[in-house]
mmCIF file of C-alpha atoms in Angstrom:
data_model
loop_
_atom_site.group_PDB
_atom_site.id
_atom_site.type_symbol
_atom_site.label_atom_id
_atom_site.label_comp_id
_atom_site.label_asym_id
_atom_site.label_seq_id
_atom_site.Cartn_x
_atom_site.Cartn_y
_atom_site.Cartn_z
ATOM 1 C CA UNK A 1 36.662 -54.732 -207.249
ATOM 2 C CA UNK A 2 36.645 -58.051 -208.426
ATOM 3 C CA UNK A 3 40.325 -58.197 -209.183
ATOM 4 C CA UNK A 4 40.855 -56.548 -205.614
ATOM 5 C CA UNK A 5 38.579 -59.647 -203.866
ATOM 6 C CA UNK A 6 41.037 -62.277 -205.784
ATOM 7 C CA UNK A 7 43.847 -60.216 -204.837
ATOM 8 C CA UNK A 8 42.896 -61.007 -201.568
ATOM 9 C CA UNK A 9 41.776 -64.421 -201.957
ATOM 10 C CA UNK A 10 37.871 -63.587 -201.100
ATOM 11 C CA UNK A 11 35.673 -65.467 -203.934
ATOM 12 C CA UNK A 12 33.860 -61.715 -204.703
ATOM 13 C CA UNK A 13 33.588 -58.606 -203.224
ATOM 14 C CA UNK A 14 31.102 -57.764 -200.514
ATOM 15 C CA UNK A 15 27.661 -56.213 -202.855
ATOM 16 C CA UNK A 16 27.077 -53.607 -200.465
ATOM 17 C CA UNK A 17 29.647 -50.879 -198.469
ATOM 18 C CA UNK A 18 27.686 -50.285 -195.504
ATOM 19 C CA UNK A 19 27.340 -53.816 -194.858
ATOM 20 C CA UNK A 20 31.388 -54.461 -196.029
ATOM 21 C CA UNK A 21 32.071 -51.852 -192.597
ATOM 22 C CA UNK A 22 28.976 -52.595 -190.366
ATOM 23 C CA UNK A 23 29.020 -56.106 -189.749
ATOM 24 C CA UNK A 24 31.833 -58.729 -187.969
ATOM 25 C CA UNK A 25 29.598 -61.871 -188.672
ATOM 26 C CA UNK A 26 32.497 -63.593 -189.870
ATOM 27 C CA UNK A 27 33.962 -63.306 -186.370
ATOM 28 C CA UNK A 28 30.957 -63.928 -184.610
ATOM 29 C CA UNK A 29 30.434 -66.751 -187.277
ATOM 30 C CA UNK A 30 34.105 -68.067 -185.700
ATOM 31 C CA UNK A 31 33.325 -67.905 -182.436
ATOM 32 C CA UNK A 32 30.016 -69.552 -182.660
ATOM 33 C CA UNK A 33 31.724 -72.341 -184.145
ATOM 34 C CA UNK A 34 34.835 -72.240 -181.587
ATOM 35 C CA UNK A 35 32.260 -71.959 -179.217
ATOM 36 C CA UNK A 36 30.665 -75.375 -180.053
ATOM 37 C CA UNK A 37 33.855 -77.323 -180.538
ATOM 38 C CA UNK A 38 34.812 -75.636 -176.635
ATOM 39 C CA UNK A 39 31.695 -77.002 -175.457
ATOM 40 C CA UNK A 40 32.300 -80.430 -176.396
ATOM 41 C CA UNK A 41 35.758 -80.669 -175.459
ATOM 42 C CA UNK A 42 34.272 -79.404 -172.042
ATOM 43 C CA UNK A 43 31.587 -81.868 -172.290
ATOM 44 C CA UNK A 44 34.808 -84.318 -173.046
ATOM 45 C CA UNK A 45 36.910 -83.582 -170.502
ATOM 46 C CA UNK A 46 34.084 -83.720 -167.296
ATOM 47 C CA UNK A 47 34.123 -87.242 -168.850
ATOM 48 C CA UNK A 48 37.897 -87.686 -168.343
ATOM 49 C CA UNK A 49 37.196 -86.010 -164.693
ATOM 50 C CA UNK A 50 34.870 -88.024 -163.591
ATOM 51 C CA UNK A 51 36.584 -91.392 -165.478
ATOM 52 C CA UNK A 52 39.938 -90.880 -163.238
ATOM 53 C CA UNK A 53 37.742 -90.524 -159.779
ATOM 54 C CA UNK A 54 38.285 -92.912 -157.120
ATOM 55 C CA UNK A 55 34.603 -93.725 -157.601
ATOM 56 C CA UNK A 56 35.053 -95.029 -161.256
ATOM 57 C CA UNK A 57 38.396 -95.515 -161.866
ATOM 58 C CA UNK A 58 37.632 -96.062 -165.594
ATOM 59 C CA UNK A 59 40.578 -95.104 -167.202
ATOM 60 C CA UNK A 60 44.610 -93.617 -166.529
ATOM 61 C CA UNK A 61 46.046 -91.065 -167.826
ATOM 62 C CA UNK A 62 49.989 -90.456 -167.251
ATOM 63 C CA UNK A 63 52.500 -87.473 -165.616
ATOM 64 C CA UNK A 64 51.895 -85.978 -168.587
ATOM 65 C CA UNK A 65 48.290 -85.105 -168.494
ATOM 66 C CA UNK A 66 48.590 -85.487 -164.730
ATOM 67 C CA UNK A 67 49.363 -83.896 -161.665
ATOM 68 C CA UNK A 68 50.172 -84.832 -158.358
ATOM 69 C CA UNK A 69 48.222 -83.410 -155.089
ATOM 70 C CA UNK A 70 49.649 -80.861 -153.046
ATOM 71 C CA UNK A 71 48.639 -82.538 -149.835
ATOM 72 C CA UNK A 72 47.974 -86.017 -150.929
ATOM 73 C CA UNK A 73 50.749 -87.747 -152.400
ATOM 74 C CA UNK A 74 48.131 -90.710 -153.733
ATOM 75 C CA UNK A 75 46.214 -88.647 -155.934
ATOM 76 C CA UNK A 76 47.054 -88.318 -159.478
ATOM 77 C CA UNK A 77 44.767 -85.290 -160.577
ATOM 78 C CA UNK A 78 43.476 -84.975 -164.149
ATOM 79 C CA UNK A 79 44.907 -81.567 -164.919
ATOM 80 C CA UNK A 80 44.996 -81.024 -168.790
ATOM 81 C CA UNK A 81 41.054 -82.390 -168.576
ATOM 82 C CA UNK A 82 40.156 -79.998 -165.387
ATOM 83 C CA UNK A 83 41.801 -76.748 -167.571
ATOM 84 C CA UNK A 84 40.243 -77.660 -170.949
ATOM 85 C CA UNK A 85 36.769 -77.467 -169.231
ATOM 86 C CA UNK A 86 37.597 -74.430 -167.612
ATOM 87 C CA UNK A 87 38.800 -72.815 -170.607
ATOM 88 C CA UNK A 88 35.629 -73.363 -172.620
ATOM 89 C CA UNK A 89 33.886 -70.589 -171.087
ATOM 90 C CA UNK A 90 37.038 -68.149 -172.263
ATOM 91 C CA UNK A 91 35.717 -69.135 -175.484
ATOM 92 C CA UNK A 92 31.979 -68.758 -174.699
ATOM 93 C CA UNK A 93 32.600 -65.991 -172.918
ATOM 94 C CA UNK A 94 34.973 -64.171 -176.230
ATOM 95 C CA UNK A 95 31.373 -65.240 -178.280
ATOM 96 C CA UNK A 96 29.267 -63.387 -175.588
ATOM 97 C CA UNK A 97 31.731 -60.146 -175.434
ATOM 98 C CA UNK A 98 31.604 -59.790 -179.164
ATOM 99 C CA UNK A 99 27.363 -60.411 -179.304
ATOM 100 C CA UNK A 100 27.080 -57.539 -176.535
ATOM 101 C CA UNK A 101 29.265 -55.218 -178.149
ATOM 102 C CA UNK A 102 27.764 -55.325 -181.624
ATOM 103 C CA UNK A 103 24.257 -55.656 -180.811
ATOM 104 C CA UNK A 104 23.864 -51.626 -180.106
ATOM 105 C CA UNK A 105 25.780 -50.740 -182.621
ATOM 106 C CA UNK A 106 24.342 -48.756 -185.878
ATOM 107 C CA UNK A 107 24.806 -49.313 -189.250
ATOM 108 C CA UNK A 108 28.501 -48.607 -190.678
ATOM 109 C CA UNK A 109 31.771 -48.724 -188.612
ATOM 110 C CA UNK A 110 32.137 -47.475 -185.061
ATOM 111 C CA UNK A 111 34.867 -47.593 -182.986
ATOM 112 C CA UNK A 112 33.487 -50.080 -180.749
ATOM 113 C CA UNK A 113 34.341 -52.425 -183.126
ATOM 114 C CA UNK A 114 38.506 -52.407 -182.592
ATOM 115 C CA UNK A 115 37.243 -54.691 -179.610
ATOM 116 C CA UNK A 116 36.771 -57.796 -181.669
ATOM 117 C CA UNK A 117 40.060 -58.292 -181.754
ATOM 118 C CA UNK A 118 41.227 -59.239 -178.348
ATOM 119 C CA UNK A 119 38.548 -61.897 -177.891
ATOM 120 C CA UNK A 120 38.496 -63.650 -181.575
ATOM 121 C CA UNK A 121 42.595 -64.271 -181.051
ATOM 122 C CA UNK A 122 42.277 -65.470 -177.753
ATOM 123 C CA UNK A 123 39.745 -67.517 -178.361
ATOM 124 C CA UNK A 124 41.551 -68.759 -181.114
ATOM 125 C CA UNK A 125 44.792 -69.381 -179.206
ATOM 126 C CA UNK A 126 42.609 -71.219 -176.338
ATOM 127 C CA UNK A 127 41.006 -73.165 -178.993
ATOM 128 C CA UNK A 128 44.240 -74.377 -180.448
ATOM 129 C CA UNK A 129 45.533 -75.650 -176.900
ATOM 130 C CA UNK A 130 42.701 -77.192 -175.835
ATOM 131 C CA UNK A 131 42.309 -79.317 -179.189
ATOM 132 C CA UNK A 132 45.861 -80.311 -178.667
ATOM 133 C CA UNK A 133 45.257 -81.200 -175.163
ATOM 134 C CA UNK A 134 42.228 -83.357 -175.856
ATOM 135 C CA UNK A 135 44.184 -85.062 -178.609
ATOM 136 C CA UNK A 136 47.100 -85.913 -176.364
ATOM 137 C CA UNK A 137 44.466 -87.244 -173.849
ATOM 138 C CA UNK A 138 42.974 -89.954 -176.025
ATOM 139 C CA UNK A 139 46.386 -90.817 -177.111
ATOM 140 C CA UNK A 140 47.751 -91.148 -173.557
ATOM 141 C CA UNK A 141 44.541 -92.803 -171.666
ATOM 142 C CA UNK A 142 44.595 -96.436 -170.713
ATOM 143 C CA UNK A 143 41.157 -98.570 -170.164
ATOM 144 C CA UNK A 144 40.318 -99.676 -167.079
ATOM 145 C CA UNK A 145 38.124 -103.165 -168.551
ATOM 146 C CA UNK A 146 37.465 -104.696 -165.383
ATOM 147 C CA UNK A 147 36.173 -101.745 -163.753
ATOM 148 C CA UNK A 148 34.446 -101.051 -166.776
ATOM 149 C CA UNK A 149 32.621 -104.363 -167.034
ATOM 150 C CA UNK A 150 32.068 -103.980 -163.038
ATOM 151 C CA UNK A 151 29.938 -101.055 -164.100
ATOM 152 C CA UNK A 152 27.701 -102.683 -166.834
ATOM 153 C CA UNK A 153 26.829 -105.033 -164.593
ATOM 154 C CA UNK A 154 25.517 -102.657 -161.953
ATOM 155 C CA UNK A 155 21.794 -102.011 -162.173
ATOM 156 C CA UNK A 156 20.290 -104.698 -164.044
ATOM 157 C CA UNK A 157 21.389 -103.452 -167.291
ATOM 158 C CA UNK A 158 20.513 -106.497 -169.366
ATOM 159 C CA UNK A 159 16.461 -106.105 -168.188
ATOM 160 C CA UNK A 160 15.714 -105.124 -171.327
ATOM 161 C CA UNK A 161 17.334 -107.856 -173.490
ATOM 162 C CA UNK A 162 15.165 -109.955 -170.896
ATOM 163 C CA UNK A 163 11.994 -108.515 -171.843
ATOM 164 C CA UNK A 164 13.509 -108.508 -175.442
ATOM 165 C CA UNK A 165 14.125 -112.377 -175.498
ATOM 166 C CA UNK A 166 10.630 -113.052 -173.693
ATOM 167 C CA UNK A 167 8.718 -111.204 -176.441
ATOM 168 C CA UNK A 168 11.140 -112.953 -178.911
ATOM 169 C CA UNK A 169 11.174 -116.034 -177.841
ATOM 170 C CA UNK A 170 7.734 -116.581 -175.927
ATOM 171 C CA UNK A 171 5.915 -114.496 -178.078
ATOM 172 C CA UNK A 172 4.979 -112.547 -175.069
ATOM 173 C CA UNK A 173 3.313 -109.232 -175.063
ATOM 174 C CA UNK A 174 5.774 -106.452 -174.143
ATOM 175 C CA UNK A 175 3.507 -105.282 -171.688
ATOM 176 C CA UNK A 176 3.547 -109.138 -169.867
ATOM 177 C CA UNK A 177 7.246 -109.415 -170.315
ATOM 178 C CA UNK A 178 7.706 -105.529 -168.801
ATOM 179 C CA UNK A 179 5.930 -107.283 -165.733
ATOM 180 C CA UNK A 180 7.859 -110.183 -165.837
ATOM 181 C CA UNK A 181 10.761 -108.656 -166.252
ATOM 182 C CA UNK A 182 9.959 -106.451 -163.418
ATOM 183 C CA UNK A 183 9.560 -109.431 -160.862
ATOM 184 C CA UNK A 184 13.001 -110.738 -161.796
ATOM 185 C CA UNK A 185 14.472 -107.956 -161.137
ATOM 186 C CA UNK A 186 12.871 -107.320 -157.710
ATOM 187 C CA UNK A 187 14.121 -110.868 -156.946
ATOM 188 C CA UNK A 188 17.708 -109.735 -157.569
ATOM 189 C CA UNK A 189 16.804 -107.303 -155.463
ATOM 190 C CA UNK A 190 15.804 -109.217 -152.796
ATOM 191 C CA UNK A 191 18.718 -111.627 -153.378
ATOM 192 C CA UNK A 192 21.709 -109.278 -154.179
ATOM 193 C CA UNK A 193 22.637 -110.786 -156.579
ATOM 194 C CA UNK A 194 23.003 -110.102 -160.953
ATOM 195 C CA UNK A 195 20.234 -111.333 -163.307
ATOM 196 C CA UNK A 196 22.351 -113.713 -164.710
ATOM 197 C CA UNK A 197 23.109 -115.210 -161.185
ATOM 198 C CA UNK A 198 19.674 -116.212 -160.749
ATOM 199 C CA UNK A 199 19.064 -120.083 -161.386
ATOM 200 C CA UNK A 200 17.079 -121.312 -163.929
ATOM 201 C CA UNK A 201 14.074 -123.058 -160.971
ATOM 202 C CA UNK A 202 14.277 -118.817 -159.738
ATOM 203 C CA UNK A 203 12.982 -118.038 -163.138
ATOM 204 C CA UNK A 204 10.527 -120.274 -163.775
ATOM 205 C CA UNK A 205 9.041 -119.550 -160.535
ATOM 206 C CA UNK A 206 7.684 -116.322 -162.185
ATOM 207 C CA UNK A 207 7.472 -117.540 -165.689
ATOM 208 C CA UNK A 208 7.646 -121.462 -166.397
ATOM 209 C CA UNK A 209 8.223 -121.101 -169.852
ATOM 210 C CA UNK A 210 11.771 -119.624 -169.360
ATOM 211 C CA UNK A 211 14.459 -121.873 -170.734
ATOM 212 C CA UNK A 212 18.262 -121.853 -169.751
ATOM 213 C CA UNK A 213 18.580 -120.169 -173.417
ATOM 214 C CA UNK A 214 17.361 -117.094 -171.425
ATOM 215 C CA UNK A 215 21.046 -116.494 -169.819
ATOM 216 C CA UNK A 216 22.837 -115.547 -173.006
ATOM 217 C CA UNK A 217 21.541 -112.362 -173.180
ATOM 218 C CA UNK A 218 21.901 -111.528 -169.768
ATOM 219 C CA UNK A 219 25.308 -111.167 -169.868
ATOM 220 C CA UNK A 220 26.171 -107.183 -170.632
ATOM 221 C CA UNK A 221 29.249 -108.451 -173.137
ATOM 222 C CA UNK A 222 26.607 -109.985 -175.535
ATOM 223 C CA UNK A 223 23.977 -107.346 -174.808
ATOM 224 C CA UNK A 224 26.276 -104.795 -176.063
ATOM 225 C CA UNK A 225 27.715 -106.923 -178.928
ATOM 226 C CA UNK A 226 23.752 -107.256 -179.997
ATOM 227 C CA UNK A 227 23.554 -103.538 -180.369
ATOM 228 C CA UNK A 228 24.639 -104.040 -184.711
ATOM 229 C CA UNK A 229 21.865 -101.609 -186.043
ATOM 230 C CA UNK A 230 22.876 -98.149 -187.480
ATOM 231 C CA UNK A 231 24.492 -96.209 -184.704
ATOM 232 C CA UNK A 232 24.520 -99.432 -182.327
ATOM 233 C CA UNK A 233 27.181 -99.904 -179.564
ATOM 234 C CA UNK A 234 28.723 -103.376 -181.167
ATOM 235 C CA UNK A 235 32.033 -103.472 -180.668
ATOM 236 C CA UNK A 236 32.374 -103.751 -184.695
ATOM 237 C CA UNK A 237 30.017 -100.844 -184.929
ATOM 238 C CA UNK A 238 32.492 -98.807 -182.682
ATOM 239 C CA UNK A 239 35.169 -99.680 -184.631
ATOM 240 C CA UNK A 240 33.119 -98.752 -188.277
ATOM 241 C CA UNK A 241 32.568 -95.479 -186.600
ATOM 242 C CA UNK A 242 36.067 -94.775 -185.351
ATOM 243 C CA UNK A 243 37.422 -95.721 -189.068
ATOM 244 C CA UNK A 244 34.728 -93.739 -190.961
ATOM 245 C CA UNK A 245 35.746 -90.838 -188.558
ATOM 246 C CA UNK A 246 39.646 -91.119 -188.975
ATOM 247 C CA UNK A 247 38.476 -91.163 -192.925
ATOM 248 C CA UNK A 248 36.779 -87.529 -192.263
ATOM 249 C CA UNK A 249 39.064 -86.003 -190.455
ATOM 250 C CA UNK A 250 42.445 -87.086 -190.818
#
């Protein structure tokens, strides 16, 4: 037996024959996985989707991830993304048909179990495209930075570096500098305008002790750049990340 297990290139042979007949866990134990990785890309792609709208315009991707509209002749539609989401639930779905079918089975092999086939290779083949797809996609895409720095600067992002620099630099109770930081922000409000727009007499209105050092960290380029912890969003971090992952996987 052993001999017939290396033959095959298994590292031993299965210790029991009912369970050696009985059992596709290794397929379900595929499929779970593929499963997971279709998710993701899913996950991914309603990024892409929503990235190419007309309301975000965050990146561009080109003719060859890319249709045109059949009625619009403006609209450049993100295709490849749109069918890689769509194609995750073939997966999930090839996971689902393969749980239903065993789970009434009884011990030793039945029939039944011929139909693991058609969903573990399509599920495979779907896999592979979509992988490839999503691959292509990051290669192809093109930032969009000033829509993308239009967008950190929507909603008073930088509050809480405010109340971060208040406790840090007034030795303020949070709790104060929450409330503080919750008055500047209505006065945007009231203003329209960005935190960082407000002048220096503005802030001091509602706490005196504010200093013009206050404005460099209401600017969302530094607040992200701050983020240098484990796991932070500075730019360095990002690019730590991207070369540990390149290191993993490539």
């Amino acid at each position: 037996m052993s001999a017939t297990a290396a033959a095959l290139g298994f590292s031993r042979p299965t210790a029991n024959s009912l369970d050696a007949v009985s059992d596709r866990d290794f397929a379900l134990e595929f499929l779970a996985a593929a499963s997971i990785t279709a998710m993701h890309l899913s996950r991914f792609s309603e990024e892409i989707v929503n990235w190419m709208s007309a309301q975000f315009q965050f990146i561009t991707l080109s003719d060859s991830f890319t249709t045109g509209s059949s009625i619009m002749p403006q609209k450049r539609n993100p295709d490849a993304a749109e069918l890689v989401r769509g194609k995750s639930g073939r997966v999930i779905g090839a996971l689902t048909s393969l749980l239903v079918m065993m789970k009434g089975l009884p011990l030793a092999f039945c029939k039944d179990m011929q139909e693991d086939k058609e969903p573990l290779f399509d599920a495979a083949d779907t896999l592979d495209v979509c992988i490839a797809a999503c691959v292509g996609m990051v290669t192809d895409m093109r930032a969009n930075a000033p829509a993308l720095r239009q967008a950190a600067e929507l909603g008073f992002a930088t509050a809480t570096d405010l109340a971060d620099w208040l406790v840090r630099s007034l030795d303020m109770p949070f709790r104060n500098a929450h409330h503080v930081t919750g008055a500047v922000v209505k006065l945007a409000e009231e203003r329209g305008c960005k935190l960082d727009e407000l002048d220096l007499p503005a802030l001091q209105a509602i706490e005196p002790r504010i200093t013009d050092a206050v404005y460099a960290v209401l600017d969302p380029a530094r607040s992200v750049s701050s983020r240098t912890s484990f796991g932070g969003t500075a730019p360095a971090n990002v690019r730590a990340a991207a070369a540990a992952a390149r290191a993993r996987f490539l």
